[in-house]
Coordinates of N, CA and C in Angstrom, one line a residue:
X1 N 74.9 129.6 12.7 CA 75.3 130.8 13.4 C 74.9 130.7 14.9
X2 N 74.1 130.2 15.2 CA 73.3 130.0 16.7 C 74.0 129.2 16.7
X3 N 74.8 128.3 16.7 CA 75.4 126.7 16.9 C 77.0 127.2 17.1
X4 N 77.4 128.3 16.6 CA 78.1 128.9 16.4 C 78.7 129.7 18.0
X5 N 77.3 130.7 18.2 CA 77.6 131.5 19.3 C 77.2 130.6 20.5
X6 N 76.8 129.5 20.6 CA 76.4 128.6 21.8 C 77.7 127.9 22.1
X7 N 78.9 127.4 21.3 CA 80.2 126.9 21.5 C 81.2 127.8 21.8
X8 N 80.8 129.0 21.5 CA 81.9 130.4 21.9 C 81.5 130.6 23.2
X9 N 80.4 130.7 23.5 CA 79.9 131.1 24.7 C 80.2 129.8 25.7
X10 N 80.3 128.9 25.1 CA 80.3 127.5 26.3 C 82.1 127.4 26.8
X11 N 82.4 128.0 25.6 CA 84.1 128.0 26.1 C 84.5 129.5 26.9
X12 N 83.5 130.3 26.7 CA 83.6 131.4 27.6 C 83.2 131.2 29.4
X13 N 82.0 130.7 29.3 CA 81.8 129.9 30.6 C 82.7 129.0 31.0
X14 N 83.6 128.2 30.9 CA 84.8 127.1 31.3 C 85.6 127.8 31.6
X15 N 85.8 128.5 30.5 CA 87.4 129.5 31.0 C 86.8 130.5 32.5
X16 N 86.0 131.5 32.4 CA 85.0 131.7 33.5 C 85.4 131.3 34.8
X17 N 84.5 130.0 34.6 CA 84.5 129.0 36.2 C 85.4 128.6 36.7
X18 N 86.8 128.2 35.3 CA 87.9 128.0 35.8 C 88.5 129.5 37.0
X19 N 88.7 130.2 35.8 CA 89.3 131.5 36.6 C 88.3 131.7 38.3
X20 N 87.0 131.9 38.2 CA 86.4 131.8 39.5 C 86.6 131.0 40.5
X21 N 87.1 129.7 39.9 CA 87.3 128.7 41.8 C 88.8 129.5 42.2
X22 N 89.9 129.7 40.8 CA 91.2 130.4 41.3 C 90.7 131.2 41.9
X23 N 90.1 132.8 41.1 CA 90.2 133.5 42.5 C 89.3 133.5 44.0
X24 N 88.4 132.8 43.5 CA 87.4 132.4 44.9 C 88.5 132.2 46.2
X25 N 89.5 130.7 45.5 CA 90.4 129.8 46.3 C 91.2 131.1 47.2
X26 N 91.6 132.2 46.2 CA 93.1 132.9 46.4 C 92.3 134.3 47.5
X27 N 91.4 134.9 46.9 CA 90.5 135.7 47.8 C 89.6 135.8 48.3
X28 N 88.8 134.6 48.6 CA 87.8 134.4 49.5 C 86.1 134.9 48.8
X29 N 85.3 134.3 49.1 CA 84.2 134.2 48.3 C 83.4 135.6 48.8
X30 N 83.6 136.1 49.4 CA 82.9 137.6 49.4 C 83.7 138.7 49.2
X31 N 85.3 138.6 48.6 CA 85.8 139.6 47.7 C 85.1 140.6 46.7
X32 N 84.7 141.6 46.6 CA 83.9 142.2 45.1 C 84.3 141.7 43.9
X33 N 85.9 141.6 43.5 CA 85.8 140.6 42.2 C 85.8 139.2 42.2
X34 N 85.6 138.6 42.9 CA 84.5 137.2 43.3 C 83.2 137.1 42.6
X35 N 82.5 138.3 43.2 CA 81.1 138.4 43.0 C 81.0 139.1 42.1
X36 N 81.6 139.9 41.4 CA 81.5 140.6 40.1 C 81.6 139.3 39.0
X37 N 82.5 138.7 39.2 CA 82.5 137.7 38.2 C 81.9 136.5 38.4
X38 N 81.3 136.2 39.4 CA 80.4 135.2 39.2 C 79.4 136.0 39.1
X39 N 79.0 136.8 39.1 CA 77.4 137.9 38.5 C 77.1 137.3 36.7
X40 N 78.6 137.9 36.4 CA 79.0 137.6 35.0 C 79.1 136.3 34.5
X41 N 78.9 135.4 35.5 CA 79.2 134.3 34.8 C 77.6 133.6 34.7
X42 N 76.9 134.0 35.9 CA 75.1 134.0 35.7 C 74.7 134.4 34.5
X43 N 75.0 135.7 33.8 CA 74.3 136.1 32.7 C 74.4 135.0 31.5
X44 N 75.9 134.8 31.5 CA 76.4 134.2 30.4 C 75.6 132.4 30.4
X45 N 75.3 131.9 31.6 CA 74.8 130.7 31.9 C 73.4 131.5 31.4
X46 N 73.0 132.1 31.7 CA 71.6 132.5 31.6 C 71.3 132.5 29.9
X47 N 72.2 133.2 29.5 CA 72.2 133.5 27.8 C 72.5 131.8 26.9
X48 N 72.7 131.1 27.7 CA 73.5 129.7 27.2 C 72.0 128.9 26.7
X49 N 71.2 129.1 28.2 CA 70.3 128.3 28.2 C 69.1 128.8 27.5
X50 N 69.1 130.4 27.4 CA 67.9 130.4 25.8 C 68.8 129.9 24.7
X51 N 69.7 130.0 24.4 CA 70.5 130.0 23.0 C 70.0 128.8 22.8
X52 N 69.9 127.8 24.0 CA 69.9 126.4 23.8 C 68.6 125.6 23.8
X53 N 67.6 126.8 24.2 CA 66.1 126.2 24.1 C 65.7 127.1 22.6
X54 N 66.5 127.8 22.0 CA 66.3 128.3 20.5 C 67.1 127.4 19.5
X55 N 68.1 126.9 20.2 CA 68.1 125.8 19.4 C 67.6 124.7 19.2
X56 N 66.6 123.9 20.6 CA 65.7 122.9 20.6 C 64.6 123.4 19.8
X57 N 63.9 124.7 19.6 CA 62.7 124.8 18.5 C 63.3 125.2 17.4
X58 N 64.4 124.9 16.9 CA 64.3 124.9 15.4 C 64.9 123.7 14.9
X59 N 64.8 122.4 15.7 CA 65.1 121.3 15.4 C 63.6 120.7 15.0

């Protein structure tokens, strides 16, 4: 299940970062939805990397 939500989430960050260099590229990196979504894309990085030190202690 954890192995599960750490590959949903990793394809959610790609798709993410993709979309963020477009609109960075198209609107300029201090647009508010720039920064709203790279906010969003911190959390999800942030949630990646416990998922992924909870999956190192139960190995």
């Amino acid at each position: 299940m954890i192995l599960k939500s750490a590959l949903d989430l990793r394809k959610s960050i790609n798709r993410d970062r993709q979309r963020l260099y477009r609109l960075e590229k198209n609107m300029g990196i201090s647009n508010p939805n720039v920064i709203q979504l790279s906010q969003e894309l911190d959390k999800k990085i942030f949630n990646m990397q416990q998922l992924m030190e909870e999956i190192r202690r139960t190995l």
